[in-house]
PDB file of C-alpha atoms in Angstrom:
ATOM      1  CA  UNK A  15     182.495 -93.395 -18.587  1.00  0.00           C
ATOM      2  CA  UNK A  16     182.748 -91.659 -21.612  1.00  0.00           C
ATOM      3  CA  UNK A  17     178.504 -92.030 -22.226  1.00  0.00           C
ATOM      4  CA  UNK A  18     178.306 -90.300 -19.078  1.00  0.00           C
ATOM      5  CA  UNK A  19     179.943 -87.322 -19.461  1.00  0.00           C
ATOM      6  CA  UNK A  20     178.247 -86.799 -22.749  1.00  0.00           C
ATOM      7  CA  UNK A  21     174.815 -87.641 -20.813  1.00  0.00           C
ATOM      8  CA  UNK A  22     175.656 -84.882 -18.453  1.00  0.00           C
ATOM      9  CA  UNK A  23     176.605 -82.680 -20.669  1.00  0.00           C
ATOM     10  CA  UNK A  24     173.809 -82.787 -22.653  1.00  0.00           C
ATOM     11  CA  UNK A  25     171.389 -82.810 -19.519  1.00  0.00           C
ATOM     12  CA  UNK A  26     168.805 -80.088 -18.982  1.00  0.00           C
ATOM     13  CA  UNK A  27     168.803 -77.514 -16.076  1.00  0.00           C
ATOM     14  CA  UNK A  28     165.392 -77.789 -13.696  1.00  0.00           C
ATOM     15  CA  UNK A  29     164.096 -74.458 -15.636  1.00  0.00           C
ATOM     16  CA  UNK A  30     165.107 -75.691 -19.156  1.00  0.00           C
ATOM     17  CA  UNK A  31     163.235 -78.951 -18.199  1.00  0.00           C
ATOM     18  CA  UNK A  32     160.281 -76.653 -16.816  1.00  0.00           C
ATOM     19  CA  UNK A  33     160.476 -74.069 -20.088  1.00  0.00           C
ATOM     20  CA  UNK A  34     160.601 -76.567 -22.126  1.00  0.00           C
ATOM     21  CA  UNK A  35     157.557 -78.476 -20.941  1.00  0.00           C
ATOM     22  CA  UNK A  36     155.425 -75.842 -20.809  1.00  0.00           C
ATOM     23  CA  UNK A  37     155.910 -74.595 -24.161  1.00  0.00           C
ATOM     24  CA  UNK A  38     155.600 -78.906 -25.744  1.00  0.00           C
ATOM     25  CA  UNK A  39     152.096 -79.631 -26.549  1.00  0.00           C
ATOM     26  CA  UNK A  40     151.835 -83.378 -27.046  1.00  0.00           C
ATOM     27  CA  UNK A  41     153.850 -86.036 -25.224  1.00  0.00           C
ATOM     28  CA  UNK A  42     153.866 -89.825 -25.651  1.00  0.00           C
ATOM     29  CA  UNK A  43     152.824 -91.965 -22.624  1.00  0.00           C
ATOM     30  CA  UNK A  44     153.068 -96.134 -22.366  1.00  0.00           C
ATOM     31  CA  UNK A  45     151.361 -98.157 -20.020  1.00  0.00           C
ATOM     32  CA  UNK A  46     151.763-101.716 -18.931  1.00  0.00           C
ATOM     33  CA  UNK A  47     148.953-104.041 -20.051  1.00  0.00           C
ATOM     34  CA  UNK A  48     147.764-107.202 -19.895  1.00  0.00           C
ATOM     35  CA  UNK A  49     148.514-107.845 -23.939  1.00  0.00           C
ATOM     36  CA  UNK A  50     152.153-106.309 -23.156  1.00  0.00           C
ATOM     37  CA  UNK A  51     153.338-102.188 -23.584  1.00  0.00           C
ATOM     38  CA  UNK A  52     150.778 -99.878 -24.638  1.00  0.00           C
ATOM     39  CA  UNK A  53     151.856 -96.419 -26.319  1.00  0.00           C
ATOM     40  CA  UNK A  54     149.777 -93.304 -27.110  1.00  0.00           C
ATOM     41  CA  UNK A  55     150.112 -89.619 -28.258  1.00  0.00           C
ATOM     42  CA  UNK A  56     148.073 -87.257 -25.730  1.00  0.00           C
ATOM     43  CA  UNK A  57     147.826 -83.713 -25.405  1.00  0.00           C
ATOM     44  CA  UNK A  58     148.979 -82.943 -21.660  1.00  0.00           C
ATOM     45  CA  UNK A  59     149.447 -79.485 -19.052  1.00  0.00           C
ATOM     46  CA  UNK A  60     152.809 -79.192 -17.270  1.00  0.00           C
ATOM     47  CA  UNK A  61     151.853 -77.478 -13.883  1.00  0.00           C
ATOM     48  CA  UNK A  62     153.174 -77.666  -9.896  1.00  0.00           C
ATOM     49  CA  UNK A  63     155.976 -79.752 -11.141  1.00  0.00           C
ATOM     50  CA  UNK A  64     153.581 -82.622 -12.415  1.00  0.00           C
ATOM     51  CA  UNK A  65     152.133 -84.477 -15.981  1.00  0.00           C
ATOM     52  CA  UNK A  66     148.596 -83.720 -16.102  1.00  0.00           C
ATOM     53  CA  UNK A  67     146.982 -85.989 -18.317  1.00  0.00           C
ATOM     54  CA  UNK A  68     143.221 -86.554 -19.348  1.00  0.00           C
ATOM     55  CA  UNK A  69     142.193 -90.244 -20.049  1.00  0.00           C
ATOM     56  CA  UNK A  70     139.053 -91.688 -21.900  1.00  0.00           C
ATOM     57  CA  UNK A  71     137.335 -93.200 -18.600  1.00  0.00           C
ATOM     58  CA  UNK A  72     136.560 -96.700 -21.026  1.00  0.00           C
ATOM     59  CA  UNK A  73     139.882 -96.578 -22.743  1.00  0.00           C
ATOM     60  CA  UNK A  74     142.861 -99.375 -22.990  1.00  0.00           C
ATOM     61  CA  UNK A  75     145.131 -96.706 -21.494  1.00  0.00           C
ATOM     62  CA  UNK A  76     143.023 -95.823 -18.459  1.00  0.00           C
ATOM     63  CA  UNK A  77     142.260 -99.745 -18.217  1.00  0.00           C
ATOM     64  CA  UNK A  78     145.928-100.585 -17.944  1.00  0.00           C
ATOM     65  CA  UNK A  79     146.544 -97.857 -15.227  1.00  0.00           C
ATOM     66  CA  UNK A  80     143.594 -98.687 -12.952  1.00  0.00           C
ATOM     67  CA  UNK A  81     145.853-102.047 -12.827  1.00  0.00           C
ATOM     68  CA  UNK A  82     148.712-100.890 -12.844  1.00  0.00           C
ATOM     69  CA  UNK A  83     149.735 -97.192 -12.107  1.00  0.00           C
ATOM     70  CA  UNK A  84     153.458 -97.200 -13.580  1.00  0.00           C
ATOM     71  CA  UNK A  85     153.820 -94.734 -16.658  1.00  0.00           C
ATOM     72  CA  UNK A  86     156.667 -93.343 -18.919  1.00  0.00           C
ATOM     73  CA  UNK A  87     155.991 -90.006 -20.814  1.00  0.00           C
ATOM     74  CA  UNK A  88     158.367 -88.748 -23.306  1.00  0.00           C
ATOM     75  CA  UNK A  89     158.368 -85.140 -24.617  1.00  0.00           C
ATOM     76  CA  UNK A  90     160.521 -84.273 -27.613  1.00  0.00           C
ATOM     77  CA  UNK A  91     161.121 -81.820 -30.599  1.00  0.00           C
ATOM     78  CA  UNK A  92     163.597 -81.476 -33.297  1.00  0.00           C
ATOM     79  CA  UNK A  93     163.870 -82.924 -36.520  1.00  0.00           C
ATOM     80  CA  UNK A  94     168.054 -83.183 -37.215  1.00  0.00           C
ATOM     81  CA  UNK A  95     169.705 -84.991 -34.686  1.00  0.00           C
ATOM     82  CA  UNK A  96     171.870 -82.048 -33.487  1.00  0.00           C
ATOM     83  CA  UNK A  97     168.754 -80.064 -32.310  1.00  0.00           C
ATOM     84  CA  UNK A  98     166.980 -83.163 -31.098  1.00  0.00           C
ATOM     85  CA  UNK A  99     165.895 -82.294 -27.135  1.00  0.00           C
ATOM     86  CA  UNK A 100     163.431 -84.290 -24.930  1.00  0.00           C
ATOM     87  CA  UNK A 101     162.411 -85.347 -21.491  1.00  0.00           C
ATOM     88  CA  UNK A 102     161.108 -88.840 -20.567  1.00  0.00           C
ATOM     89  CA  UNK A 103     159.329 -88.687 -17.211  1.00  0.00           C
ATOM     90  CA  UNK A 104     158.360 -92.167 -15.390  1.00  0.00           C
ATOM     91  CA  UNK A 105     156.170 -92.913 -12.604  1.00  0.00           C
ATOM     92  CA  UNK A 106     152.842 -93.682 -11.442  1.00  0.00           C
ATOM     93  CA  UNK A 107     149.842 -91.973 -11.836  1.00  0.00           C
ATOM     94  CA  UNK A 108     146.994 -90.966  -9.592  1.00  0.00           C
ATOM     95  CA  UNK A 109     143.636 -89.776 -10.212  1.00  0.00           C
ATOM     96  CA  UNK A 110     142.456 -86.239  -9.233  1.00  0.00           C
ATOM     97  CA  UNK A 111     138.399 -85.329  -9.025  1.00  0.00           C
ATOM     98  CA  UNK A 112     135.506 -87.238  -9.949  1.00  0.00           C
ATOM     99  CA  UNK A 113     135.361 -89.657 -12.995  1.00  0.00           C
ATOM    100  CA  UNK A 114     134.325 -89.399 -15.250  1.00  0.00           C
ATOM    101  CA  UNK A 115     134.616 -85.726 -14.842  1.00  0.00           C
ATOM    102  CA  UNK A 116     131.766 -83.560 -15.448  1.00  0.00           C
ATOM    103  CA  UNK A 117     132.403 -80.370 -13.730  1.00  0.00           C
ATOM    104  CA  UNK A 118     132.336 -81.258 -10.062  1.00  0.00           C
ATOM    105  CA  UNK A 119     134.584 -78.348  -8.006  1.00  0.00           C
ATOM    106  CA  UNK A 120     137.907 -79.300  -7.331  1.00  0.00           C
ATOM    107  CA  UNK A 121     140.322 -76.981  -6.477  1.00  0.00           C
ATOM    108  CA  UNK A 122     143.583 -79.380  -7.322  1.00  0.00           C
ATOM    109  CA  UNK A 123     142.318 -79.007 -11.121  1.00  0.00           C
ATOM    110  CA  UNK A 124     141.616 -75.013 -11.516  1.00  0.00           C
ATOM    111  CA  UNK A 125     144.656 -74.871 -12.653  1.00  0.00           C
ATOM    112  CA  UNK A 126     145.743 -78.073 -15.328  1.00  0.00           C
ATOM    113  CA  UNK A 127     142.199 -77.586 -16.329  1.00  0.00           C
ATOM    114  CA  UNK A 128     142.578 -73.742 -17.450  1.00  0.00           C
ATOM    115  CA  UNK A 129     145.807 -74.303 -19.008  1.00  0.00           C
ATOM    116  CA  UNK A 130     144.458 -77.607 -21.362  1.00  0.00           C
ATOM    117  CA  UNK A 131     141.173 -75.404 -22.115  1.00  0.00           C
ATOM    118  CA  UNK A 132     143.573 -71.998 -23.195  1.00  0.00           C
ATOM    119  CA  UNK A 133     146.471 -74.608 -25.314  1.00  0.00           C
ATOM    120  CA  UNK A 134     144.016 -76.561 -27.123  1.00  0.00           C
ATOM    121  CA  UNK A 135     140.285 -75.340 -26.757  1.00  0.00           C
ATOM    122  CA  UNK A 136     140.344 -71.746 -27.218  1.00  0.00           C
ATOM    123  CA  UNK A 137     140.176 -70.766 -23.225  1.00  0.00           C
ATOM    124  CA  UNK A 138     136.778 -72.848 -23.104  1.00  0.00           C
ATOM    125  CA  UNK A 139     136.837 -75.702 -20.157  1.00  0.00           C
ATOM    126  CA  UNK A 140     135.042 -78.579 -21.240  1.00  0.00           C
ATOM    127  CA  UNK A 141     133.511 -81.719 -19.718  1.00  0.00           C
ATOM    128  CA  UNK A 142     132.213 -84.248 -21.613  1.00  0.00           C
ATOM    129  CA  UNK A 143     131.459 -86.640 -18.760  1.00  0.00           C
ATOM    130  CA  UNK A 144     133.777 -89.317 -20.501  1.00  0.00           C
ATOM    131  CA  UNK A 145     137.125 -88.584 -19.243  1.00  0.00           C
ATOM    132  CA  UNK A 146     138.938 -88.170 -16.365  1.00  0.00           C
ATOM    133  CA  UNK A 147     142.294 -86.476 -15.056  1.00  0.00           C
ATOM    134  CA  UNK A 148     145.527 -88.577 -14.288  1.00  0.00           C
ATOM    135  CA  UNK A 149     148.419 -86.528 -12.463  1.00  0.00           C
ATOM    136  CA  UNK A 150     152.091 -87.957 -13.184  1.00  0.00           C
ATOM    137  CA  UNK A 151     154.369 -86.437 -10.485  1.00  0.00           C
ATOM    138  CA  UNK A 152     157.726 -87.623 -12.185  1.00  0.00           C
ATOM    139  CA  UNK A 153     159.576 -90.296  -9.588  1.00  0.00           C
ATOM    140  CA  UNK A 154     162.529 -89.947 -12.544  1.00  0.00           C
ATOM    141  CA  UNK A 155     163.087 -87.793 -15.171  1.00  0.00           C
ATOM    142  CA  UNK A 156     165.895 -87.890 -18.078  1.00  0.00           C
ATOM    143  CA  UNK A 157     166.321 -85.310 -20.365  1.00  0.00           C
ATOM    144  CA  UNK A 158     168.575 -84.482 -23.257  1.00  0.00           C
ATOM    145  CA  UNK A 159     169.596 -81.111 -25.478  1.00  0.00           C
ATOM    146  CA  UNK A 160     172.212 -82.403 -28.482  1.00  0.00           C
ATOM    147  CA  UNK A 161     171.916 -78.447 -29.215  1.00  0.00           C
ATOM    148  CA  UNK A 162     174.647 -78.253 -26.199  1.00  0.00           C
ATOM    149  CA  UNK A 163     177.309 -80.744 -27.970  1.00  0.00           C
ATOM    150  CA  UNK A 164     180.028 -79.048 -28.869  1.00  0.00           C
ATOM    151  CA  UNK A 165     179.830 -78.172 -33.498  1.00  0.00           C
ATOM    152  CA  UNK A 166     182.847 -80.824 -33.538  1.00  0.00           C
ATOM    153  CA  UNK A 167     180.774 -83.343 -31.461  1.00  0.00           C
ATOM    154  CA  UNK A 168     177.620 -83.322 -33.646  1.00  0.00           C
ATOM    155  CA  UNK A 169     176.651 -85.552 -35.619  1.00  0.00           C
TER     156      UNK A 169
END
């Protein structure tokens, strides 16, 4: 009982998960393969409530979700355990536009695709005909902000 309350209390709001997502830049996602859990570091867009990820088309990660869809993201910061603050997000994953993707129009992307090319490529959309979009619309998501313990609580 006692783990709950503190899980509760140290639960983000909707907007602090939303704030706190959109200002992240890399997240880690793991995938269910045939050799057992697969984990990897990606550079992600939080928009319309969803994960958007990009995926090597010919990668282990992309090869483990074409057979199996489930996923678990986690976002966090903070390097001393009372400032520590994260969201894990789990669900499946579906794929949006062509693949690999080279450019074709599709409205669904305009705007995950503007907001990876301003965070990480100078405001320039690229394709490189070798990846491919994945959208994660979160089925659960846990978060958790040990900057709202109580001093006396802290670690």
């Amino acid at each position: 009982m006692k783990q709950q309350r503190r899980a509760r209390a140290i639960a983000m709001t909707p907007d602090e998960i939303d704030a706190f997502l959109a200002e992240q830049r890399t997240c880690r996602v793991a995938t269910n393969g045939t050799n057992g859990p697969h984990a990897t570091p990606l550079w992600y867009a939080w928009h319309g409530g969803a994960l958007w990820l990009t995926s090597l088309s010919r990668s282990q990660r992309w090869t483990d979700l074409m057979a199996d869809p489930r996923i678990a993201a986690v976002v966090d910061a903070g390097h001393d355990y009372n400032e520590l603050r994260g969201v894990e997000l789990r669900g499946r994953v579906e794929v949006v536009g062509e693949v690999p993707r080279t450019g074709e129009p599709c409205p669904e992307l305009d705007g995950p695709e503007q907001l990876m090319a301003d965070r990480y490529h100078g405001g320039v959309i690229h394709h490189d005909g070798r990846h491919a979009w994945l959208r994660l619309r979160p089925e659960k998501i846990t978060s958790w902000d040990f900057r709202k313990l109580p001093a006396d609580r802290q670690r």
